Structures are given as C-alpha cells and as structure tokens.
Amino acid sequence: RLLYLLQQETSSTELRTECAVVLGSLAMGTENNVKSLLDCHIIPALLQGLLSPDLKFIEACLRCLRTIFISPVTPEDLLYTDATVISHLMALLSRSRYTQEYICQIFSHCCKGPDHQTILFNHGAVQNIAHLLVSTSYKVRMQALKCFSVLAFENPQVSMTLVNVSVDGELLPQIFVKMLQRDKPIEMQLTSAKCLTSMCRAGAIRTDDSCIVLKTLPCLVRMCSKERLLEERVEGAETLAYLIETDVELQRIASITDHLIVMLADYFKYPSSVSAITDIKRLDHDLKHAHELRQAAFKLYASLGANDEDIRKKIIETENMMDRIVNGLSESSIKVRLAAVRCLHSLSRSVQQLRTSFQDHAVWKPLMKVLQNAPNEILIVASSTLCNLLLEFSPSKEPILESGAIELLCSLTQSENLALRVNGIWALMNMAFQAEQKIKSDILRGLSTEQLFQLLSDSDVNVLMKTLGLLRNLLSTRPHIDHIMSTHGKQIMQAVTLILEGEHNIEVKEQTLCILANIADGTTAKELIMTNDDILQKIKYYMSHSNAKLQLAAMFCISNLIWNEEEGSQERQDKLRDMGIVDILHKLSQSSDPNLCDK
C-alpha cells in the first residue's frame, strides 16, 4: 500500500515523501524486512522517484535506497541494471549535502569488483566526488573518502588518475595525508590509509615516498594497538599486510615500528578469559571477532616475514607462535586456515627455521592434513609450503614421505589448476634431489610414464622446466641412472628427442641436454645414447649452435661418453670421431668464449 501511494502521480508530494520515510524505517529492521521490500520491487519505484523535481522527496527516496543497499541481502547489481541510473545519480550529487552523503554511501556499498569500478569511473565518479572531500559536512567527507577507498582498491587505472587530481589547488594524496592525522576520527584515518595503500600497491605512489613511510605505515601500525576497537584492529592489520606484502624495505620498517610483532601476539587472546567477561554481549562480540583477529594477525605475520630472515626469527620467537599456527591449520573457519597456511609458507622460506622450530613442532603433520580435500586457494599455498619442507636440508622430508606425500603430489600434477600442477611437480623435484633409489622409483611409479609425457607436453613453461628438473634429479648418481634407464629408458629417450625437436626456449633445451649428459654418465645407460643415431646427431647439432649455453651442455654429453678409463671408451671415441665431432672440437678450441675454449 505504501509503495502504491509512493508511485501515484496523483498523491501529493508530502504524502509520497512520508511514504518513502516510512519505507526507509521498515528497511532499518531485519534482513527479512529488506527481502520483502525487494520482492515488492521497491528499488525501481524509488529510482523512478528520483526523477521528481522535489528535493525533499528525492532525499527521502535516496535515504531509503541507501538503507536498502547497505543491507547484505541486497544484490549490488540492481544499481547497474539501467544504464541511466548512474549518470542521474552523478547529476544529483550537486543538489544538497544529503544527496551527496547518501549517493556516496550507495556507491561505496555497491562497488564490488573491477566491473563496477569501471562503470563508476567511466561515469566521472572521480571528478564528481573529489570536491566532496573538502565539504563542510563531516558525513559527506567521510562517505566520499569511503567511495575512493573502494574505487581505488586493486585498481591501477583509478589509482593513477587519483594521483593527479587536485581540489582547491591541493593534490588528492596530500588531502588523504591530512585525513590520516591523529586528531582525525579513527574511521577517517583508517579509510584514508586504505586509499593511500591502494595507490601505493598500484604503483601510483612509490613505496619510499614519505607519505607512505612516515604517514600511512605508522598510522596502520597504530590501528593494531590494544587501545583500538577489535574491528579497527582487524582492518588495520589487514590493510598493513597488503601495503607491505611485496616490499622488503616496508616490511623492515613495519617490523621495528611500535613493537608491532609483539603487539600482534595479543590478537590471539580473544575471547578473553571467561571470568573477566561479565557482560554476555561483550563475549558475543569478542567471539565474533576472534577468528577475524587471528586471520588478520596471520596475514600480517606472513607479509612481515616474506623476505627477511631476522624478522622471521623474531616472529617465531614470539610467545607460542608455532603452536598458534599449528592450531590455526585445523580451525573450522576456512579464512583462518588459509591465513595460517600463508603465515607458515612465509616462515618456511627460512632454512634455519625448517631445521629447528618446524622440526620441534612437527608442522608437517597438520600441513599434510590440510592438503586432504582442501579448496584450491588453500591447496596452492599449502603445496608451496610443502615444496619448502621437502628441500634436501629439511629434517621433515622423511616423515612426510612416510605419510603418503608421493601419491598426493602425483595427483596434484594432474590438476586443472596451473599453480597446483607447478607446485606438485616442484615438490616432487625437491623430493627427488639427492634421494635414495627407493624414493626415486616410487616417484616414477606414482607419476606413470603417461603422466610424465603429459607434463613434458604441458603448455606452461614452468611446468615443463620443473618436470625436466625432476628428471634431472631422478637421473643422478650412476647406479640410479642405470637402474632407471633399464626400466624407463625407452620412454625417457623419446621424451628427450621430443623436446630437442620442439619449439622451446634456450633454458628448456639446456636443461634437456643436461639430462642427456646425466644419462651419458651411467655405465649401461650410455649405450642408449650410443645406439641412437638420431640423438647423437642432435648433440652434434647443438655443439655448433649459436648459443654458448647449449654448446657447453652438448659438450658435457660428449665428455661423459669418452672417459678413457671406462669400458668401451675406445669404440665410443671411434664412432664420435667418424661423426666429425673432433673437427667441431678443433673449431671450438679457437672460440673467443673462454668457457667454450676450456671445455
């Protein structure tokens, strides 16, 4: 009935305005209220109302739209179904401080992802909203700022534009920096820090710019302190993790600002001990935010420890840190699990820690558990971590093997997802490095020849390189080379031929020739090369190639075939001499490249 009255042209403007106000009040209720309003098609009715000449009525419609759009049950796309709506809203921005506040709020809630950002950007959002940052109304300034924080997030196009926009002779980054100051309300400080962070990550502001190092970073660290509300601490830590994620210098600065590493340990202490909480509402609030806090702390620790060995050491020495990560790996919340795995991955880049803390806490056990039936985003980070735990110097290598890792990794190499294929084969490559023969045979059995060929013909060069790396590691030390070539020789020689004939880059061909050189080092395996004229011709061809790396690799093959003290060397030398290899060697000994010359 209210909607009917709202849409009647014959109703007086006062009546229609009151209807919009009452509908807005209803929308303030439960999510079910909003659902039933949406089912009655309230949004088209209110958007139609924006075409009225009456400002009070327009404001009432916008206020109601704002309330509906900020509800989590409202699909954002409803704002974009009619292309004329956005341009009409842009035009209404100049009407009053209320239209400014509500429209900015609608935009910032309905801007989800790059498509929405592009639509708003192309409708002139930056130019239309920029001057609102200096409005006399705090609410308008705040909503405009929020708009920029969602428009610029992970969006280089918007970020690059913002850097050069000025309002009243002042550039936007300078305006954002003013809004970061300690005397400003916390939500304003946090939101402007988010704007500057997005601009920095997009490359619009340098990471060593003073507005990042001296203003944004310290402001975000302040947001992590105990004085702040739990929500603010979550947002502060997540934004800071994003800001420093890829920059070593910022990681170092953050790690020594306000004892941040110790301050984050406090994120794990919620909900506080039950006796201290008399207030049931407070307990509910703490519980709700407890997993968000843990997730944020793990994320920030992961960014802090991404590159620097000393920082990793400090993180691991923080009270009960390894236990916290191990617990995080088995939490029910998928977001916390993902953040804990990220943190573990970051710390697993440290040789020192792999040998000590990781060993003491048997981190591999929960990690192997995480790898069972996890969604892809967790699998990718967890399998990367496993790659590190399988490095030669890591004591976790043995127990991981015993817990069925080979099977698991072989199945990853068959994944549709590229990152998982790379990690699966990479981990197998690490596992095969200087491994005993049984492990190597298990890997070959687990992979199957078909799968090996599949990987060698993968369209991604990373997968190909790691697979060649695996082959090279499998074919090392003589008894292993002879053993593997006696069981898989025919297929491996086929694979080598395939790659040397294919259109591949220098690195791939070099790696393949190195595999051949390893085969040539075997005692019985040599014969597979010597009896294969096609391969011998290829080695000869690469000795005269224009690229020195390939020439060197080809010469390794030759030198491994001709050692005098080995049985049958005379026959091999004669055959190679007949092929004209000696002539090529004479020519190469005149080379201007000292490496080639020596070899």
Coordinates of C-alpha atoms in Angstrom, one line a residue:
R1 CA 0.0 0.0 0.0
L2 CA 2.8 2.4 0.9
L3 CA 4.6 1.6 -2.4
Y4 CA 1.3 2.1 -4.3
L5 CA 0.8 5.6 -2.7
L6 CA 4.5 6.4 -3.4
Q7 CA 4.1 5.7 -7.1
Q8 CA 0.8 7.5 -7.6
E9 CA 1.3 10.7 -9.6
T10 CA -1.9 12.0 -8.1
S11 CA -0.6 11.7 -4.4
S12 CA 0.6 15.0 -3.0
T13 CA 4.4 15.3 -2.8
E14 CA 4.1 15.5 1.0
L15 CA 2.3 12.1 1.1
R16 CA 4.8 10.5 -1.3
T17 CA 7.7 11.8 0.8
E18 CA 6.2 10.4 4.1
C19 CA 5.7 7.0 2.3
A20 CA 9.4 7.0 1.4
V21 CA 10.3 7.8 5.0
V22 CA 8.2 5.0 6.5
L23 CA 9.5 2.5 3.9
G24 CA 13.0 3.6 4.9
S25 CA 12.2 2.9 8.6
L26 CA 10.9 -0.6 7.7
A27 CA 14.1 -1.2 5.8
M28 CA 16.1 -0.5 9.0
G29 CA 14.6 -3.7 10.5
T30 CA 15.6 -7.3 10.0
E31 CA 17.0 -8.8 6.8
N32 CA 13.6 -10.4 6.2
N33 CA 12.1 -6.9 6.1
V34 CA 14.6 -5.9 3.4
K35 CA 13.9 -9.1 1.5
S36 CA 10.1 -8.5 1.4
L37 CA 10.7 -4.9 0.3
L38 CA 12.9 -6.1 -2.5
D39 CA 10.2 -8.7 -3.5
C40 CA 7.7 -5.8 -3.9
H41 CA 10.2 -4.2 -6.4
I42 CA 10.9 -1.2 -4.1
I43 CA 14.1 -0.3 -5.9
P44 CA 12.6 0.5 -9.4
A45 CA 9.9 2.5 -7.6
L46 CA 12.4 4.6 -5.6
L47 CA 14.7 5.1 -8.6
Q48 CA 11.6 6.4 -10.5
G49 CA 11.0 8.8 -7.6
L50 CA 14.5 10.4 -8.2
L51 CA 13.1 11.9 -11.4
S52 CA 10.7 14.1 -9.3
P53 CA 11.5 17.9 -9.2
D54 CA 11.0 18.0 -5.5
L55 CA 14.3 17.9 -3.5
K56 CA 12.8 16.8 -0.2
F57 CA 11.1 13.8 -1.9
I58 CA 14.4 12.9 -3.8
E59 CA 16.3 13.0 -0.5
A60 CA 13.7 10.7 1.2
C61 CA 14.0 8.2 -1.8
L62 CA 17.8 8.3 -1.6
R63 CA 17.8 7.8 2.1
C64 CA 15.6 4.7 1.7
L65 CA 17.7 3.4 -1.2
R66 CA 20.8 3.9 0.9
T67 CA 19.3 1.8 3.8
I68 CA 18.3 -1.0 1.4
F69 CA 21.6 -1.1 -0.5
I70 CA 23.7 -1.3 2.7
S71 CA 21.9 -4.5 3.7
P72 CA 23.8 -7.7 2.9
V73 CA 20.8 -9.3 1.3
T74 CA 20.5 -6.7 -1.5
P75 CA 22.3 -7.6 -4.7
E76 CA 24.6 -4.8 -5.8
D77 CA 23.8 -5.4 -9.5
L78 CA 20.3 -3.8 -9.0
L79 CA 22.0 -0.5 -9.1
Y80 CA 23.5 -1.2 -12.6
T81 CA 20.6 -2.8 -14.4
D82 CA 19.6 0.5 -16.0
A83 CA 22.5 2.4 -17.5
T84 CA 20.9 5.8 -17.0
V85 CA 20.7 5.4 -13.2
I86 CA 24.4 6.1 -12.5
S87 CA 24.5 9.2 -14.6
H88 CA 21.4 10.5 -13.0
L89 CA 22.9 9.9 -9.5
M90 CA 26.0 11.8 -10.6
A91 CA 23.9 14.7 -11.6
L92 CA 22.0 14.7 -8.2
L93 CA 25.3 15.0 -6.3
S94 CA 25.2 18.7 -6.6
R95 CA 21.7 19.1 -5.2
S96 CA 22.3 19.1 -1.4
R97 CA 24.6 17.7 1.3
Y98 CA 22.1 14.9 1.9
T99 CA 22.1 13.8 -1.7
Q100 CA 25.9 13.8 -1.6
E101 CA 26.1 11.7 1.6
Y102 CA 23.5 9.1 0.5
I103 CA 24.7 8.8 -3.1
C104 CA 28.4 8.3 -2.0
Q105 CA 27.2 5.8 0.5
I106 CA 25.3 3.9 -2.1
F107 CA 28.3 3.9 -4.5
S108 CA 30.7 2.7 -1.8
H109 CA 28.4 -0.2 -0.9
C110 CA 27.6 -1.2 -4.4
C111 CA 31.1 -1.1 -5.9
K112 CA 32.2 -4.7 -5.8
G113 CA 35.0 -5.7 -8.1
P114 CA 36.6 -4.3 -11.3
D115 CA 33.4 -4.2 -13.4
H116 CA 31.6 -1.9 -11.0
Q117 CA 34.7 0.3 -10.5
T118 CA 35.0 0.7 -14.3
I119 CA 31.3 1.7 -14.7
L120 CA 31.6 4.3 -11.9
F121 CA 34.9 5.6 -13.2
N122 CA 33.6 6.0 -16.7
H123 CA 30.7 8.0 -15.4
G124 CA 33.1 10.5 -13.9
A125 CA 33.0 9.4 -10.3
V126 CA 36.5 10.7 -9.6
Q127 CA 35.8 14.2 -10.8
N128 CA 32.3 14.4 -9.3
I129 CA 33.3 13.1 -5.9
A130 CA 36.7 14.7 -5.4
H131 CA 35.5 18.1 -4.3
L132 CA 33.3 16.5 -1.7
L133 CA 36.5 15.6 0.3
V134 CA 36.6 19.3 1.4
S135 CA 32.9 19.6 2.1
T136 CA 31.9 21.3 5.3
S137 CA 29.9 18.3 6.4
Y138 CA 31.9 15.5 8.1
K139 CA 29.5 12.8 6.9
V140 CA 29.9 13.9 3.3
R141 CA 33.7 14.0 3.6
M142 CA 33.7 10.5 5.2
Q143 CA 31.4 8.9 2.6
A144 CA 33.4 10.5 -0.3
L145 CA 36.5 9.1 1.2
K146 CA 35.0 5.6 1.5
C147 CA 34.0 5.9 -2.1
F148 CA 37.6 6.4 -3.1
S149 CA 38.8 3.6 -1.0
V150 CA 36.6 1.1 -2.8
L151 CA 37.2 2.7 -6.3
A152 CA 41.0 2.5 -6.0
F153 CA 41.2 -1.0 -4.4
E154 CA 43.4 -3.2 -6.6
N155 CA 42.6 -0.8 -9.5
P156 CA 45.6 0.8 -11.2
Q157 CA 43.5 2.8 -13.6
V158 CA 41.7 4.7 -10.8
S159 CA 44.8 4.9 -8.6
M160 CA 46.9 6.5 -11.4
T161 CA 44.1 9.0 -12.0
L162 CA 43.7 10.0 -8.3
V163 CA 47.4 10.9 -8.0
N164 CA 46.9 13.9 -10.4
V165 CA 43.5 15.1 -9.3
S166 CA 43.6 18.3 -7.2
V167 CA 40.9 20.1 -5.2
D168 CA 41.3 23.7 -4.4
G169 CA 44.9 23.6 -5.6
E170 CA 45.8 20.6 -3.4
L171 CA 46.5 17.1 -4.8
L172 CA 44.4 14.2 -3.5
P173 CA 47.3 12.3 -1.9
Q174 CA 48.0 15.5 0.2
I175 CA 44.4 15.6 1.2
F176 CA 44.4 11.9 2.2
V177 CA 47.6 12.5 4.3
K178 CA 45.8 15.4 6.2
M179 CA 42.9 13.0 6.9
L180 CA 45.4 10.5 8.4
Q181 CA 46.4 12.8 11.2
R182 CA 46.0 11.6 14.8
D183 CA 43.4 14.3 15.6
K184 CA 41.0 13.0 13.0
P185 CA 38.4 10.4 13.8
I186 CA 39.7 6.8 13.6
E187 CA 37.4 5.7 10.7
M188 CA 38.7 8.7 8.7
Q189 CA 42.4 7.8 9.5
L190 CA 41.8 4.2 8.5
T191 CA 39.9 4.9 5.3
S192 CA 42.4 7.4 4.0
A193 CA 45.2 4.9 4.9
K194 CA 43.4 2.4 2.7
C195 CA 43.2 4.9 -0.2
L196 CA 47.0 5.6 0.0
T197 CA 47.7 1.9 0.4
S198 CA 45.8 1.1 -2.8
M199 CA 47.5 3.8 -4.7
C200 CA 50.9 2.6 -3.5
R201 CA 50.2 -1.0 -4.4
A202 CA 49.1 0.1 -7.9
G203 CA 52.4 1.9 -8.4
A204 CA 50.8 5.4 -8.4
I205 CA 52.8 6.3 -5.3
R206 CA 56.4 5.0 -4.7
T207 CA 57.0 2.7 -1.7
D208 CA 59.7 5.0 -0.4
D209 CA 57.5 8.1 -0.7
S210 CA 57.3 9.9 2.7
C211 CA 53.5 9.8 2.6
I212 CA 53.8 6.0 2.8
V213 CA 56.8 5.6 5.1
L214 CA 56.2 8.4 7.5
K215 CA 52.4 8.7 7.4
T216 CA 50.4 5.7 6.1
L217 CA 52.5 2.9 7.6
P218 CA 52.8 4.4 11.1
C219 CA 49.0 5.1 11.0
L220 CA 48.2 1.5 10.2
V221 CA 50.5 0.2 12.9
R222 CA 48.7 2.5 15.4
M223 CA 45.5 0.8 14.4
C224 CA 46.8 -2.5 15.6
S225 CA 47.3 -1.4 19.2
K226 CA 45.3 -2.5 22.2
E227 CA 43.6 0.8 22.5
R228 CA 41.7 0.3 19.3
L229 CA 38.3 -1.5 18.9
L230 CA 38.6 -5.1 17.6
E231 CA 37.1 -4.1 14.2
E232 CA 39.6 -1.4 13.8
R233 CA 42.5 -3.7 14.7
V234 CA 41.3 -6.3 12.1
E235 CA 41.1 -3.7 9.4
G236 CA 44.4 -2.0 10.4
A237 CA 46.3 -5.3 10.3
E238 CA 44.8 -6.5 7.0
T239 CA 45.5 -3.2 5.3
L240 CA 49.0 -3.1 6.6
A241 CA 49.6 -6.7 5.4
Y242 CA 48.5 -5.6 1.9
L243 CA 50.7 -2.5 2.0
I244 CA 53.9 -4.2 2.8
E245 CA 53.3 -7.6 1.1
T246 CA 55.7 -7.1 -1.7
D247 CA 58.2 -4.6 -0.4
V248 CA 61.2 -5.7 1.7
E249 CA 62.0 -2.2 3.0
L250 CA 58.5 -1.6 4.2
Q251 CA 58.5 -5.0 5.9
R252 CA 61.7 -4.0 7.8
I253 CA 60.3 -0.6 8.8
A254 CA 57.0 -2.1 10.0
S255 CA 58.7 -4.8 12.0
I256 CA 60.5 -2.2 14.1
T257 CA 57.6 0.2 14.5
D258 CA 55.9 0.3 17.9
H259 CA 56.9 -3.3 18.7
L260 CA 54.4 -4.5 16.1
I261 CA 55.5 -8.2 16.2
V262 CA 54.7 -8.4 20.0
M263 CA 51.6 -6.3 19.6
L264 CA 50.1 -8.8 17.2
A265 CA 50.5 -11.7 19.7
D266 CA 47.7 -10.0 21.5
Y267 CA 45.3 -10.8 18.6
F268 CA 45.2 -14.4 19.7
K269 CA 43.9 -13.7 23.2
Y270 CA 40.2 -13.3 22.4
P271 CA 37.8 -14.0 23.7
S272 CA 39.5 -13.0 27.0
S273 CA 39.2 -15.5 29.9
V274 CA 35.6 -16.1 30.7
S275 CA 35.8 -14.9 34.3
A276 CA 36.8 -11.4 33.2
I277 CA 33.7 -11.2 30.9
T278 CA 30.7 -10.4 33.0
D279 CA 28.9 -9.0 30.0
I280 CA 27.3 -11.6 27.7
K281 CA 27.1 -9.0 24.8
R282 CA 30.8 -8.4 25.1
L283 CA 31.5 -12.2 24.9
D284 CA 29.4 -12.5 21.8
H285 CA 31.2 -9.5 20.2
D286 CA 34.6 -11.0 21.1
L287 CA 33.7 -14.4 19.8
K288 CA 32.5 -12.9 16.5
H289 CA 35.8 -11.0 16.0
A290 CA 38.1 -13.6 17.5
H291 CA 38.6 -15.5 14.2
E292 CA 38.8 -12.3 12.2
L293 CA 41.6 -11.1 14.6
R294 CA 43.5 -14.4 14.2
Q295 CA 43.1 -14.2 10.4
A296 CA 44.4 -10.6 10.3
A297 CA 47.4 -11.4 12.6
F298 CA 48.4 -14.4 10.5
K299 CA 48.2 -12.4 7.3
L300 CA 50.3 -9.6 8.7
Y301 CA 52.9 -12.0 10.1
A302 CA 53.0 -13.6 6.6
S303 CA 53.7 -10.2 5.0
L304 CA 56.3 -9.2 7.6
G305 CA 58.2 -12.4 7.2
A306 CA 58.0 -12.7 3.4
N307 CA 61.7 -11.8 2.8
D308 CA 63.8 -11.1 5.8
E309 CA 65.4 -13.8 7.9
D310 CA 65.8 -11.7 11.1
I311 CA 62.1 -10.8 11.0
R312 CA 61.1 -14.5 10.6
K313 CA 63.2 -15.3 13.6
K314 CA 61.5 -12.6 15.7
I315 CA 58.1 -13.8 14.6
I316 CA 58.9 -17.4 15.5
E317 CA 60.3 -16.4 18.9
T318 CA 57.0 -14.6 19.8
E319 CA 55.2 -16.5 22.5
N320 CA 53.7 -19.8 21.4
M321 CA 53.8 -18.8 17.8
M322 CA 54.4 -22.2 16.2
D323 CA 51.6 -23.7 18.4
R324 CA 49.3 -20.9 17.3
I325 CA 50.0 -21.6 13.6
V326 CA 49.5 -25.4 14.1
N327 CA 46.2 -24.7 15.8
G328 CA 45.2 -22.3 13.0
L329 CA 45.7 -25.0 10.5
S330 CA 42.9 -27.0 11.9
E331 CA 40.4 -24.2 12.7
S332 CA 36.9 -24.6 11.4
S333 CA 37.0 -21.2 9.6
I334 CA 38.4 -21.6 6.1
K335 CA 39.7 -18.0 6.2
V336 CA 41.7 -18.6 9.3
R337 CA 43.1 -21.8 7.9
L338 CA 44.1 -20.0 4.7
A339 CA 45.8 -17.2 6.7
A340 CA 47.6 -19.7 8.9
V341 CA 48.9 -21.6 5.9
R342 CA 50.1 -18.3 4.3
C343 CA 51.9 -17.5 7.5
L344 CA 53.5 -20.9 7.6
H345 CA 54.5 -20.6 4.0
S346 CA 56.2 -17.3 4.6
L347 CA 58.2 -18.7 7.6
S348 CA 59.1 -21.9 5.7
R349 CA 61.3 -19.9 3.4
S350 CA 63.9 -19.9 6.2
V351 CA 66.4 -22.7 6.1
Q352 CA 67.2 -22.1 9.8
Q353 CA 63.6 -22.4 10.8
L354 CA 63.0 -25.5 8.7
R355 CA 65.7 -27.2 10.7
T356 CA 64.6 -26.0 14.1
S357 CA 61.1 -24.7 15.0
F358 CA 59.4 -26.6 12.2
Q359 CA 61.0 -29.8 13.3
D360 CA 60.3 -29.3 17.0
H361 CA 56.6 -28.7 16.3
A362 CA 56.2 -31.4 13.6
V363 CA 54.5 -28.8 11.4
W364 CA 54.2 -31.3 8.5
K365 CA 51.5 -33.3 10.3
P366 CA 48.8 -30.7 10.3
L367 CA 50.0 -29.5 6.9
M368 CA 49.5 -32.9 5.3
K369 CA 46.0 -33.0 6.9
V370 CA 45.2 -29.6 5.4
L371 CA 46.2 -30.9 2.0
Q372 CA 43.4 -33.5 2.1
N373 CA 40.3 -32.3 0.2
A374 CA 41.1 -28.6 0.7
P375 CA 39.7 -25.9 -1.7
N376 CA 42.2 -24.8 -4.3
E377 CA 43.2 -21.5 -2.7
I378 CA 44.4 -23.4 0.4
L379 CA 45.9 -26.2 -1.7
I380 CA 48.1 -23.7 -3.6
V381 CA 49.7 -22.2 -0.5
A382 CA 49.9 -25.4 1.4
S383 CA 51.6 -27.2 -1.5
S384 CA 54.0 -24.3 -1.9
T385 CA 54.9 -24.8 1.8
L386 CA 55.3 -28.5 1.3
C387 CA 57.8 -27.7 -1.5
N388 CA 59.9 -25.9 1.1
L389 CA 59.6 -28.7 3.7
L390 CA 60.8 -31.2 1.1
L391 CA 64.1 -29.4 0.4
E392 CA 67.2 -31.5 0.9
F393 CA 68.3 -29.9 4.2
S394 CA 64.8 -30.1 5.8
P395 CA 64.5 -32.8 8.5
S396 CA 60.8 -33.1 7.8
K397 CA 61.5 -34.8 4.5
E398 CA 61.5 -38.4 5.8
P399 CA 58.2 -38.3 7.8
I400 CA 56.4 -36.5 5.0
L401 CA 57.4 -39.3 2.6
E402 CA 56.1 -41.9 5.1
S403 CA 52.7 -40.2 5.3
G404 CA 51.9 -40.7 1.6
A405 CA 53.1 -37.5 0.1
I406 CA 54.2 -39.0 -3.2
E407 CA 50.6 -40.1 -4.0
L408 CA 49.2 -36.7 -3.0
L409 CA 51.8 -34.8 -5.1
C410 CA 51.3 -37.0 -8.1
S411 CA 47.6 -36.3 -8.0
L412 CA 48.3 -32.5 -7.9
T413 CA 50.3 -32.8 -11.1
Q414 CA 47.0 -33.8 -12.8
S415 CA 45.1 -30.8 -11.6
E416 CA 43.3 -28.4 -14.0
N417 CA 44.8 -25.6 -11.9
L418 CA 48.2 -24.4 -13.2
A419 CA 49.6 -23.3 -9.9
L420 CA 48.8 -26.7 -8.4
R421 CA 50.4 -28.6 -11.3
V422 CA 53.5 -26.5 -10.9
N423 CA 53.6 -27.0 -7.1
G424 CA 53.0 -30.7 -7.4
I425 CA 55.9 -31.3 -9.8
W426 CA 58.1 -28.8 -8.0
A427 CA 57.7 -30.7 -4.7
L428 CA 58.5 -34.0 -6.4
M429 CA 61.6 -32.4 -7.9
N430 CA 62.7 -31.3 -4.4
M431 CA 61.9 -34.7 -3.1
A432 CA 64.0 -36.4 -5.7
F433 CA 67.0 -34.3 -5.1
Q434 CA 69.8 -36.5 -3.7
A435 CA 67.2 -39.0 -2.7
E436 CA 67.7 -42.8 -2.3
Q437 CA 66.8 -45.1 -5.1
K438 CA 63.6 -46.4 -3.5
I439 CA 62.1 -42.9 -3.3
K440 CA 63.0 -42.2 -7.0
S441 CA 61.4 -45.5 -8.1
D442 CA 58.3 -44.6 -6.0
I443 CA 58.0 -41.2 -7.7
L444 CA 58.3 -42.8 -11.2
R445 CA 55.7 -45.4 -10.3
G446 CA 53.4 -42.8 -8.8
L447 CA 53.6 -40.5 -11.8
S448 CA 53.3 -43.1 -14.5
T449 CA 55.0 -42.7 -17.9
E450 CA 51.8 -41.3 -19.4
Q451 CA 51.6 -38.5 -16.8
L452 CA 55.3 -37.7 -17.3
F453 CA 54.7 -37.3 -21.0
Q454 CA 51.6 -35.2 -20.3
L455 CA 53.7 -32.9 -18.1
L456 CA 56.5 -32.7 -20.7
S457 CA 54.0 -31.5 -23.3
D458 CA 52.3 -29.0 -20.9
S459 CA 51.7 -25.6 -22.5
D460 CA 53.2 -23.9 -19.4
V461 CA 56.9 -23.5 -19.5
N462 CA 57.1 -23.5 -15.7
V463 CA 55.6 -27.0 -15.6
L464 CA 57.9 -28.2 -18.3
M465 CA 61.1 -26.8 -16.5
K466 CA 60.1 -28.3 -13.2
T467 CA 59.4 -31.7 -14.9
L468 CA 62.8 -31.6 -16.5
G469 CA 64.3 -30.6 -13.1
L470 CA 62.6 -33.7 -11.7
L471 CA 64.0 -35.9 -14.4
R472 CA 67.5 -34.5 -13.9
N473 CA 67.2 -35.2 -10.1
L474 CA 66.0 -38.7 -10.7
L475 CA 68.9 -39.3 -13.1
S476 CA 71.8 -38.6 -10.8
T477 CA 74.4 -41.0 -9.3
R478 CA 75.4 -43.9 -11.5
P479 CA 73.6 -46.8 -10.0
H480 CA 70.3 -44.8 -10.1
I481 CA 70.9 -43.7 -13.6
D482 CA 71.5 -47.3 -14.8
H483 CA 68.5 -48.6 -12.8
I484 CA 66.0 -46.0 -14.1
M485 CA 67.2 -46.2 -17.7
S486 CA 66.9 -50.0 -17.6
T487 CA 63.2 -49.7 -16.7
H488 CA 62.2 -46.4 -18.3
G489 CA 65.0 -45.8 -20.8
K490 CA 62.9 -46.1 -24.0
Q491 CA 60.3 -43.6 -22.8
I492 CA 62.9 -41.1 -21.4
M493 CA 64.8 -41.1 -24.6
Q494 CA 61.6 -40.5 -26.5
A495 CA 60.8 -37.6 -24.3
V496 CA 64.3 -36.1 -24.7
T497 CA 64.0 -36.4 -28.5
L498 CA 60.6 -34.8 -28.4
I499 CA 61.8 -31.7 -26.5
L500 CA 65.0 -31.2 -28.5
E501 CA 62.9 -31.2 -31.7
G502 CA 60.2 -28.9 -30.3
E503 CA 59.9 -25.2 -30.3
H504 CA 61.3 -24.5 -26.9
N505 CA 63.3 -21.7 -25.3
I506 CA 67.1 -21.9 -24.5
E507 CA 66.6 -22.8 -20.8
V508 CA 64.3 -25.8 -21.7
K509 CA 66.8 -27.1 -24.2
E510 CA 69.7 -26.6 -21.9
Q511 CA 68.0 -28.5 -19.1
T512 CA 67.2 -31.3 -21.6
L513 CA 70.9 -31.6 -22.7
C514 CA 71.9 -31.7 -19.1
I515 CA 69.6 -34.7 -18.6
L516 CA 71.3 -36.3 -21.6
A517 CA 74.7 -35.6 -20.0
N518 CA 73.5 -37.4 -16.8
I519 CA 72.4 -40.4 -18.9
A520 CA 75.8 -40.4 -20.6
D521 CA 77.3 -40.7 -17.2
G522 CA 75.6 -44.0 -16.5
T523 CA 77.6 -47.2 -17.0
T524 CA 75.0 -49.2 -19.0
A525 CA 72.8 -46.2 -19.7
K526 CA 75.5 -44.7 -22.1
E527 CA 74.5 -47.4 -24.7
L528 CA 71.1 -45.9 -25.0
I529 CA 72.8 -42.8 -26.4
M530 CA 75.5 -44.5 -28.4
T531 CA 72.9 -46.8 -30.2
N532 CA 70.6 -43.8 -31.0
D533 CA 72.0 -42.1 -34.1
D534 CA 69.2 -39.5 -34.0
I535 CA 70.2 -38.3 -30.5
L536 CA 73.9 -38.3 -31.4
Q537 CA 73.2 -36.1 -34.4
K538 CA 71.2 -33.7 -32.2
I539 CA 74.2 -33.5 -29.7
K540 CA 76.4 -32.7 -32.7
Y541 CA 74.0 -30.0 -33.9
Y542 CA 73.9 -28.3 -30.5
M543 CA 77.7 -28.3 -30.3
S544 CA 77.6 -25.8 -33.3
H545 CA 74.6 -23.9 -32.0
S546 CA 74.7 -20.1 -31.8
N547 CA 74.0 -20.2 -28.0
A548 CA 77.1 -20.9 -25.8
K549 CA 75.0 -22.4 -23.0
L550 CA 73.7 -25.1 -25.4
Q551 CA 77.1 -25.7 -26.8
L552 CA 78.5 -26.3 -23.3
A553 CA 75.7 -28.6 -22.4
A554 CA 76.2 -30.6 -25.6
M555 CA 79.9 -30.9 -24.8
F556 CA 79.1 -32.3 -21.4
C557 CA 77.3 -35.1 -23.1
I558 CA 80.4 -35.8 -25.3
S559 CA 82.9 -35.7 -22.4
N560 CA 80.8 -38.1 -20.3
L561 CA 80.8 -40.5 -23.2
I562 CA 84.6 -40.6 -23.8
W563 CA 86.3 -41.1 -20.4
N564 CA 89.4 -43.2 -21.2
E565 CA 89.3 -45.3 -18.0
E566 CA 85.7 -46.5 -18.7
E567 CA 85.0 -49.8 -20.5
G568 CA 84.3 -49.5 -24.2
S569 CA 85.6 -45.9 -24.4
Q570 CA 87.7 -46.7 -27.5
E571 CA 84.7 -47.8 -29.6
R572 CA 82.7 -44.8 -28.5
Q573 CA 85.5 -42.4 -29.3
D574 CA 85.9 -44.0 -32.8
K575 CA 82.2 -43.7 -33.5
L576 CA 82.2 -40.0 -32.4
R577 CA 85.4 -39.3 -34.4
D578 CA 83.7 -40.8 -37.5
M579 CA 80.8 -38.4 -37.0
G580 CA 83.1 -35.4 -37.2
I581 CA 82.9 -34.4 -33.5
V582 CA 86.7 -33.9 -33.3
D583 CA 86.5 -31.4 -36.1
I584 CA 83.9 -29.4 -34.3
L585 CA 86.0 -29.5 -31.1
H586 CA 89.0 -28.1 -33.1
K587 CA 86.9 -25.3 -34.3
L588 CA 85.5 -24.6 -30.7
S589 CA 89.0 -24.5 -29.3
Q590 CA 89.5 -21.3 -31.3
S591 CA 86.4 -19.8 -29.8
S592 CA 86.5 -16.3 -28.3
D593 CA 84.4 -17.6 -25.4
P594 CA 86.9 -18.7 -22.7
N595 CA 84.4 -21.3 -21.2
L596 CA 83.9 -23.0 -24.6
C597 CA 87.6 -22.9 -25.3
D598 CA 88.5 -24.6 -22.0
K599 CA 85.8 -27.3 -22.3

